[in-house]
XYZ file of C-alpha atoms in Angstrom:
502
model
C -21.892 -12.831 -52.075
C -23.879 -15.249 -54.223
C -23.339 -16.531 -57.758
C -19.697 -15.411 -57.560
C -16.405 -17.083 -58.351
C -15.289 -17.700 -54.789
C -11.743 -17.354 -53.449
C -10.246 -20.311 -55.273
C -6.663 -21.500 -55.583
C -4.477 -24.012 -53.686
C -3.288 -22.913 -50.253
C 0.179 -22.042 -51.523
C 0.768 -18.372 -50.909
C -0.127 -16.123 -53.842
C -1.855 -18.957 -55.694
C -4.731 -18.717 -53.209
C -7.145 -15.812 -53.491
C -8.239 -16.491 -49.898
C -4.639 -16.122 -48.708
C -4.256 -12.919 -50.714
C -7.467 -11.492 -49.271
C -6.845 -12.294 -45.598
C -3.147 -12.921 -45.058
C -1.301 -10.664 -47.511
C -0.933 -6.899 -47.677
C -0.477 -4.789 -50.773
C 0.059 -7.517 -53.368
C -1.075 -5.849 -56.616
C -1.285 -8.695 -59.148
C -5.009 -8.278 -59.767
C -6.634 -8.688 -63.171
C -7.266 -5.608 -65.311
C -10.368 -3.815 -64.043
C -10.106 -5.191 -60.514
C -10.869 -3.095 -57.486
C -7.332 -2.611 -56.171
C -4.495 -4.375 -54.389
C -5.126 -7.695 -52.686
C -5.117 -7.366 -48.919
C -6.256 -3.738 -48.846
C -9.925 -4.638 -49.283
C -9.889 -6.280 -45.879
C -8.915 -2.943 -44.329
C -12.535 -1.825 -44.606
C -13.733 -5.034 -42.965
C -11.172 -4.715 -40.178
C -12.311 -1.178 -39.403
C -15.914 -2.413 -39.309
C -15.057 -4.832 -36.455
C -14.628 -3.398 -32.964
C -12.275 -6.256 -32.066
C -10.691 -6.285 -35.571
C -11.763 -9.826 -36.399
C -12.935 -11.240 -39.755
C -13.943 -14.742 -40.863
C -14.236 -15.800 -44.529
C -16.200 -18.835 -45.755
C -15.737 -19.340 -49.492
C -17.086 -21.788 -52.069
C -16.060 -22.325 -55.700
C -16.334 -24.919 -58.424
C -13.905 -27.864 -58.492
C -10.537 -27.030 -60.007
C -7.761 -29.310 -61.193
C -5.085 -27.290 -59.364
C -6.806 -27.463 -55.949
C -6.853 -31.189 -55.058
C -10.650 -31.474 -54.974
C -11.170 -28.667 -52.443
C -14.249 -26.511 -53.128
C -14.863 -24.821 -49.736
C -12.579 -23.187 -47.208
C -13.105 -21.252 -43.973
C -10.496 -19.107 -42.215
C -10.648 -16.383 -39.587
C -8.140 -13.646 -38.766
C -7.626 -11.175 -35.930
C -5.626 -8.061 -36.819
C -4.036 -6.311 -33.858
C -0.886 -4.241 -33.873
C 2.400 -5.746 -32.728
C 2.771 -5.626 -28.950
C 4.538 -7.161 -25.970
C 3.087 -8.996 -22.963
C 5.219 -10.153 -19.998
C 8.376 -9.634 -22.017
C 7.125 -11.633 -25.024
C 6.704 -10.009 -28.440
C 3.630 -10.677 -30.558
C 2.826 -9.740 -34.157
C -0.826 -9.039 -33.349
C -2.047 -11.472 -36.014
C -4.055 -14.539 -35.010
C -5.538 -17.313 -37.179
C -8.821 -19.154 -36.656
C -8.432 -22.520 -38.390
C -7.114 -26.046 -38.025
C -3.581 -27.127 -37.020
C -1.450 -29.435 -39.138
C 1.256 -31.759 -37.882
C 3.826 -28.940 -37.989
C 1.679 -26.640 -35.855
C 0.715 -24.369 -38.743
C -2.807 -22.946 -38.803
C -4.604 -23.792 -42.060
C -8.156 -23.152 -43.292
C -10.852 -25.734 -42.727
C -11.773 -27.424 -45.994
C -14.901 -28.940 -47.550
C -17.120 -30.709 -44.961
C -15.122 -29.296 -42.048
C -15.529 -25.794 -43.484
C -19.290 -26.399 -43.816
C -19.507 -27.663 -40.234
C -17.700 -24.653 -38.735
C -19.717 -22.273 -40.910
C -22.983 -23.756 -39.589
C -21.664 -23.517 -36.006
C -20.992 -19.823 -36.659
C -24.545 -19.326 -37.876
C -23.693 -19.128 -41.582
C -25.674 -20.837 -44.329
C -23.976 -23.859 -45.923
C -22.836 -23.422 -49.523
C -23.064 -26.146 -52.195
C -20.403 -25.974 -54.942
C -22.698 -27.908 -57.300
C -25.211 -25.033 -57.261
C -23.803 -22.032 -59.171
C -25.983 -19.575 -57.220
C -24.370 -20.726 -53.957
C -20.804 -20.187 -55.061
C -19.136 -17.098 -53.623
C -17.884 -15.831 -50.267
C -19.423 -14.984 -46.906
C -17.492 -12.498 -44.759
C -18.320 -12.584 -41.040
C -17.409 -9.354 -39.192
C -17.377 -9.807 -35.430
C -18.729 -7.054 -33.156
C -19.578 -4.656 -36.016
C -19.122 -0.917 -35.622
C -21.442 -0.155 -38.548
C -25.209 -0.270 -38.096
C -27.302 -1.998 -40.744
C -29.017 1.268 -41.603
C -25.702 3.057 -42.129
C -24.456 0.232 -44.340
C -27.636 0.419 -46.395
C -27.178 4.181 -46.910
C -23.512 3.711 -47.874
C -24.445 1.134 -50.518
C -27.075 3.574 -51.826
C -24.575 6.397 -52.037
C -21.614 4.645 -53.623
C -23.004 1.659 -55.519
C -26.118 3.100 -57.174
C -24.567 2.946 -60.710
C -24.063 -0.811 -60.360
C -27.560 -1.211 -58.913
C -28.968 0.679 -61.937
C -27.151 -1.500 -64.487
C -29.489 -4.471 -64.916
C -26.927 -6.295 -67.070
C -24.560 -6.509 -64.093
C -27.115 -8.428 -61.992
C -25.702 -6.689 -58.928
C -28.012 -6.840 -55.909
C -27.478 -6.164 -52.224
C -29.633 -7.298 -49.299
C -28.875 -6.491 -45.660
C -30.232 -8.729 -42.911
C -30.596 -6.747 -39.691
C -30.731 -9.049 -36.647
C -29.697 -6.453 -34.082
C -33.272 -5.893 -32.912
C -33.855 -9.581 -32.202
C -36.707 -10.026 -34.615
C -34.533 -9.461 -37.684
C -35.362 -7.487 -40.772
C -34.217 -7.170 -44.339
C -32.971 -3.921 -45.857
C -32.579 -3.388 -49.590
C -30.779 -0.356 -51.004
C -33.181 1.826 -52.973
C -31.103 4.762 -54.216
C -33.841 6.062 -56.506
C -35.966 6.892 -53.474
C -33.361 9.503 -52.494
C -34.066 12.781 -54.372
C -30.376 13.726 -54.392
C -29.275 10.406 -55.870
C -32.165 10.557 -58.331
C -30.639 13.677 -59.854
C -27.312 11.848 -60.275
C -29.103 8.922 -61.925
C -30.480 11.366 -64.511
C -26.939 12.563 -65.196
C -25.808 8.928 -65.503
C -28.481 8.308 -68.127
C -27.370 11.428 -70.014
C -23.792 10.124 -70.028
C -24.739 6.616 -71.158
C -27.728 7.414 -73.428
C -26.876 10.132 -75.980
C -30.484 10.598 -77.078
C -31.297 12.010 -73.626
C -28.885 14.930 -74.056
C -31.099 17.046 -76.311
C -32.921 19.103 -73.662
C -31.680 22.572 -72.567
C -31.408 21.462 -68.924
C -28.799 18.775 -69.701
C -25.355 18.607 -71.277
C -23.274 15.714 -72.549
C -19.542 15.893 -73.245
C -17.247 13.213 -74.606
C -13.829 14.285 -73.371
C -11.156 14.735 -76.027
C -8.094 12.525 -76.073
C -5.325 13.015 -73.526
C -1.886 11.798 -74.572
C -2.121 8.193 -75.729
C -5.652 7.861 -74.313
C -7.980 8.646 -77.227
C -11.273 8.505 -75.328
C -11.100 9.224 -71.572
C -14.862 9.026 -70.964
C -18.227 10.770 -71.059
C -19.628 13.464 -68.764
C -23.376 13.883 -68.270
C -24.682 17.056 -66.570
C -28.190 18.004 -65.420
C -29.919 20.962 -63.801
C -33.337 21.630 -62.333
C -35.385 24.828 -62.491
C -37.150 25.515 -60.262
C -35.411 23.141 -57.881
C -32.044 22.318 -56.391
C -30.093 24.300 -59.018
C -31.544 27.433 -57.395
C -31.934 26.457 -53.701
C -32.660 30.018 -52.611
C -35.911 29.747 -54.578
C -36.915 26.534 -52.804
C -35.401 26.095 -49.340
C -32.348 28.143 -48.295
C -31.688 25.725 -45.441
C -31.931 22.545 -47.515
C -29.284 19.921 -46.843
C -27.909 17.353 -49.254
C -27.935 14.524 -46.699
C -24.209 14.777 -46.089
C -23.315 14.348 -49.764
C -20.413 16.823 -49.568
C -21.398 20.515 -49.117
C -25.086 21.325 -48.760
C -25.005 23.653 -51.777
C -22.477 22.873 -54.480
C -22.138 21.579 -58.000
C -21.105 17.936 -57.740
C -19.920 15.350 -60.266
C -19.848 11.639 -59.378
C -16.688 9.947 -60.688
C -17.446 6.411 -61.904
C -15.314 3.791 -63.589
C -15.660 0.168 -64.718
C -16.827 -1.539 -61.482
C -19.673 1.034 -61.521
C -18.857 2.320 -58.051
C -18.735 6.051 -57.261
C -15.101 6.835 -56.458
C -15.767 10.413 -55.333
C -18.325 13.206 -55.455
C -16.163 15.959 -56.942
C -17.051 19.531 -55.927
C -16.760 21.688 -59.062
C -18.447 24.916 -58.012
C -19.996 26.476 -54.907
C -22.013 29.246 -56.544
C -25.528 28.950 -57.961
C -26.961 27.836 -60.234
C -25.793 24.364 -59.228
C -25.443 21.367 -61.515
C -24.992 17.660 -60.909
C -23.141 15.285 -63.117
C -21.648 11.845 -63.606
C -18.381 11.115 -65.363
C -18.184 7.534 -66.668
C -14.573 6.610 -67.413
C -13.923 4.695 -70.613
C -12.556 1.155 -70.351
C -9.349 2.347 -72.045
C -8.454 4.562 -69.036
C -9.954 2.377 -66.308
C -6.724 0.671 -65.327
C -4.711 3.916 -65.404
C -7.224 5.674 -63.132
C -7.337 2.685 -60.791
C -3.581 3.004 -60.381
C -4.044 6.574 -59.071
C -6.534 5.598 -56.361
C -5.449 5.270 -52.710
C -6.253 2.175 -50.665
C -9.828 3.245 -49.995
C -10.480 3.998 -53.700
C -12.010 7.376 -52.844
C -10.082 9.764 -55.141
C -8.044 10.062 -58.336
C -4.666 11.407 -57.278
C -3.133 14.051 -59.539
C 0.412 14.193 -58.150
C 3.070 11.587 -58.987
C 4.277 9.518 -56.037
C 5.880 6.182 -55.355
C 2.842 4.243 -56.553
C 1.399 6.801 -59.016
C 3.281 7.338 -62.278
C 3.649 10.763 -63.901
C 1.580 9.635 -66.891
C -1.318 8.390 -64.769
C -1.242 11.440 -62.497
C -1.265 13.764 -65.532
C -4.208 11.814 -66.987
C -6.211 12.128 -63.755
C -5.419 15.852 -63.476
C -6.431 16.557 -67.085
C -9.697 14.625 -66.687
C -10.610 16.446 -63.457
C -9.704 19.835 -64.970
C -11.959 19.206 -67.964
C -14.797 17.955 -65.779
C -14.625 21.143 -63.699
C -14.434 23.364 -66.775
C -17.438 21.754 -68.497
C -19.521 21.728 -65.317
C -18.704 25.374 -64.590
C -19.438 26.446 -68.172
C -22.838 24.729 -67.955
C -23.561 26.482 -64.659
C -22.626 29.875 -66.121
C -24.851 29.251 -69.138
C -27.783 28.647 -66.785
C -27.561 32.120 -65.299
C -30.382 34.493 -66.231
C -29.258 36.771 -69.048
C -28.758 40.436 -67.979
C -31.167 43.067 -69.212
C -30.144 45.103 -72.255
C -28.209 48.226 -71.252
C -31.070 50.484 -72.336
C -33.441 48.807 -69.875
C -31.209 49.050 -66.811
C -31.948 51.879 -64.351
C -29.176 53.104 -62.048
C -30.793 55.755 -59.807
C -27.586 56.864 -58.062
C -25.751 57.175 -61.374
C -28.662 59.208 -62.768
C -28.511 61.553 -59.751
C -24.777 62.150 -60.153
C -25.115 62.800 -63.863
C -27.938 65.266 -63.287
C -25.759 67.135 -60.788
C -22.856 67.276 -63.242
C -24.998 68.430 -66.156
C -26.676 71.007 -63.913
C -23.364 72.743 -63.268
C -22.893 71.776 -59.624
C -19.312 70.589 -60.105
C -16.152 72.469 -59.072
C -15.382 73.585 -62.623
C -11.769 72.378 -62.309
C -10.307 70.047 -64.881
C -8.923 66.741 -63.704
C -5.099 66.652 -63.799
C -3.646 65.110 -66.917
C -1.798 61.848 -66.254
C 1.971 61.975 -66.495
C 3.574 60.177 -69.456
C 4.372 56.556 -68.798
C 8.075 55.901 -68.256
C 8.085 52.404 -69.803
C 7.180 50.659 -73.004
C 6.187 47.036 -72.416
C 5.577 44.279 -74.965
C 4.253 41.184 -73.157
C 4.583 38.835 -76.143
C 3.446 35.267 -75.620
C 1.638 32.463 -77.405
C -0.192 29.300 -76.375
C 1.283 25.967 -77.386
C 0.340 22.323 -76.942
C 2.266 20.339 -74.330
C 3.195 16.646 -74.803
C 0.617 15.691 -72.152
C -2.242 17.078 -74.279
C -2.592 20.173 -72.088
C -1.492 23.700 -73.083
C 1.001 26.253 -71.771
C 2.003 29.878 -72.380
C 5.451 30.702 -73.716
C 7.065 33.863 -75.013
C 9.312 36.850 -74.347
C 8.274 40.058 -72.575
C 10.350 43.166 -73.371
C 10.663 46.237 -71.149
C 12.394 49.529 -72.087
C 12.210 53.201 -71.162
C 9.872 55.336 -73.237
C 11.103 58.464 -74.975
C 9.531 60.514 -72.145
C 11.973 59.234 -69.533
C 15.705 59.774 -69.169
C 17.524 57.739 -66.484
C 18.952 59.786 -63.626
C 22.270 57.908 -63.716
C 24.638 56.895 -66.461
C 24.340 53.229 -65.515
C 20.543 53.452 -65.601
C 17.701 53.585 -63.120
C 16.806 50.724 -60.856
C 13.574 49.095 -61.980
C 11.379 46.275 -60.743
C 9.638 44.010 -63.284
C 6.841 41.613 -62.308
C 5.415 38.840 -64.535
C 2.257 37.060 -63.396
C -0.068 34.667 -65.200
C -3.474 34.068 -63.627
C -6.739 32.403 -64.536
C -9.671 34.693 -65.260
C -12.542 32.149 -64.997
C -15.129 32.803 -62.278
C -14.240 29.869 -60.047
C -10.485 30.116 -60.603
C -10.248 33.863 -61.017
C -6.970 35.035 -59.546
C -5.472 31.545 -59.242
C -1.790 31.814 -60.123
C -0.181 29.711 -62.847
C 3.439 28.916 -62.065
C 5.956 30.198 -64.643
C 9.626 29.569 -65.240
C 11.223 32.938 -66.105
C 14.682 33.460 -67.600
C 15.643 37.042 -66.674
C 18.111 39.142 -68.741
C 21.663 39.813 -67.464
C 21.740 42.206 -64.553
C 18.303 41.266 -63.218
C 17.884 39.049 -60.161
C 14.786 37.408 -58.675
C 13.272 39.382 -55.811
C 10.355 37.104 -54.855
C 6.654 37.115 -55.837
C 7.407 36.756 -59.577
C 9.460 39.980 -59.379
C 12.922 40.762 -60.787
C 15.108 43.773 -59.948
C 17.903 45.340 -61.988
C 19.157 48.482 -63.752
C 17.932 49.652 -67.133
C 19.711 52.211 -69.359
C 18.210 54.513 -71.952
C 17.749 52.698 -75.242
C 18.313 49.296 -73.579
C 15.688 46.521 -73.867
C 15.294 43.972 -71.052
C 13.868 40.693 -72.385
C 12.299 38.130 -70.039
C 11.711 34.639 -71.480
C 8.933 32.666 -69.765
C 7.186 29.289 -69.889
C 4.090 28.514 -67.808
C 3.071 25.234 -66.215
C 0.711 23.062 -68.262
C -3.028 23.474 -67.767
C -6.320 22.493 -69.372
C -7.378 24.246 -72.567
C -10.791 24.740 -70.973
C -9.367 27.534 -68.804
C -8.467 31.095 -69.842
C -5.437 32.910 -68.465
C -4.189 36.497 -68.510
C -0.531 37.547 -68.491
C 0.263 40.785 -66.630
C 3.684 42.423 -66.986
C 4.337 45.383 -64.686
C 7.386 47.692 -64.439
C 8.135 50.249 -61.717
C 10.906 52.729 -61.026
C 12.643 51.995 -57.731
C 14.451 55.313 -57.159
C 14.701 58.933 -58.200
C 11.213 59.320 -59.638
C 7.580 59.501 -58.668
C 6.399 58.692 -62.167
C 3.725 55.985 -62.411
C 4.383 52.422 -63.365
C 3.491 50.983 -66.768
C 1.471 47.840 -67.384
């Protein structure tokens, strides 16, 4: 890293950023907008070393609280705890200098420069701002230079696009002996190029005027007035309709080969995740850029590898932050799916549609080839059902369905017993959108006296003539971008073969 701040701070526990980065685990006192917890970032470096060994050489400007130290070098080996010949070991080893008490400390200043040069690292000068920063040496790497270059392309292209960030990455490949320099060039990848278009739509409103793009500023969620902006793009003919181009085309491992994907991006301008929103054509690609006002809340939902926004509360994810992440993801999916549906070719007018088999059947019927028998008339329905229900806003900014469903016998049915017939009542609320069609929405149901839960949203009890059974219900919260359908069904359980009512 060049032209950075370096891992400054006196070597006194949490005061030192170098100590936090290499020696601590899970300390979360990072500034707003930081990448995550101190100590977890090194997990990626550890996994990139076959022998789990990392060395850090850092340089920063002189600071009054650091006794004139501007460079430090420290190495660590991270093995699990183990025993050898009856002795227990923590698995941690330090590469540094020993003090009079036998403690291992980092090399400092000239000594740090000397060891860095012996390790093959370039010396850093604290008087030159461009040379301030940190060099991380990963011993026996498990990641090839080419793979690293592709990973930077895939997950850091937003930062590489933002010229104001002055973020650049160069990879020196010395594995072949002769050396070679690799530079990420995400815009040479046709898949990433489509995401860059969506990024421009999200960040440049004037680009969202064409029919093949959409731009959505998400409405407020709870106390967060402006969660972020979603840019969506399509391509016709092209990847939106792969069957028209290459049915066997692959997306270079970027999630499923054929799917609508949205890149989730927040303040550091790194892609957190490529969210799959739909797996039916036409496909769309998008980028959601989180607003600064929600950046910290979303960061709190991310796991150690920062590769998802978690939507369920847990020990380190609050209910408010989990609800925010869930609402944002729900709205992203809804907007992306609506855009995809709008891209479908419009059906022909009914008068222009030819159905040969239907025409043949109708000709046979009109020609008198039927049996001449009338279809049996349906029996009267035994129940009268009023589903009730209304949508209301939930405190989280989402919506939910609430109401009372009433069930009673119709005038066509008389119970076979004085205490009524046994009936079974089922209440189900499901989404009716294409991608979520049939998905069940959980409901809390308060059944009337005499009715007990019988599983699968079903309640069983006895109903007398003239009696009304009222079921009060409240659904789980969900995004207003989705449409649901309540279905209330009643069936006789004994003494009758009459049909059910719905």
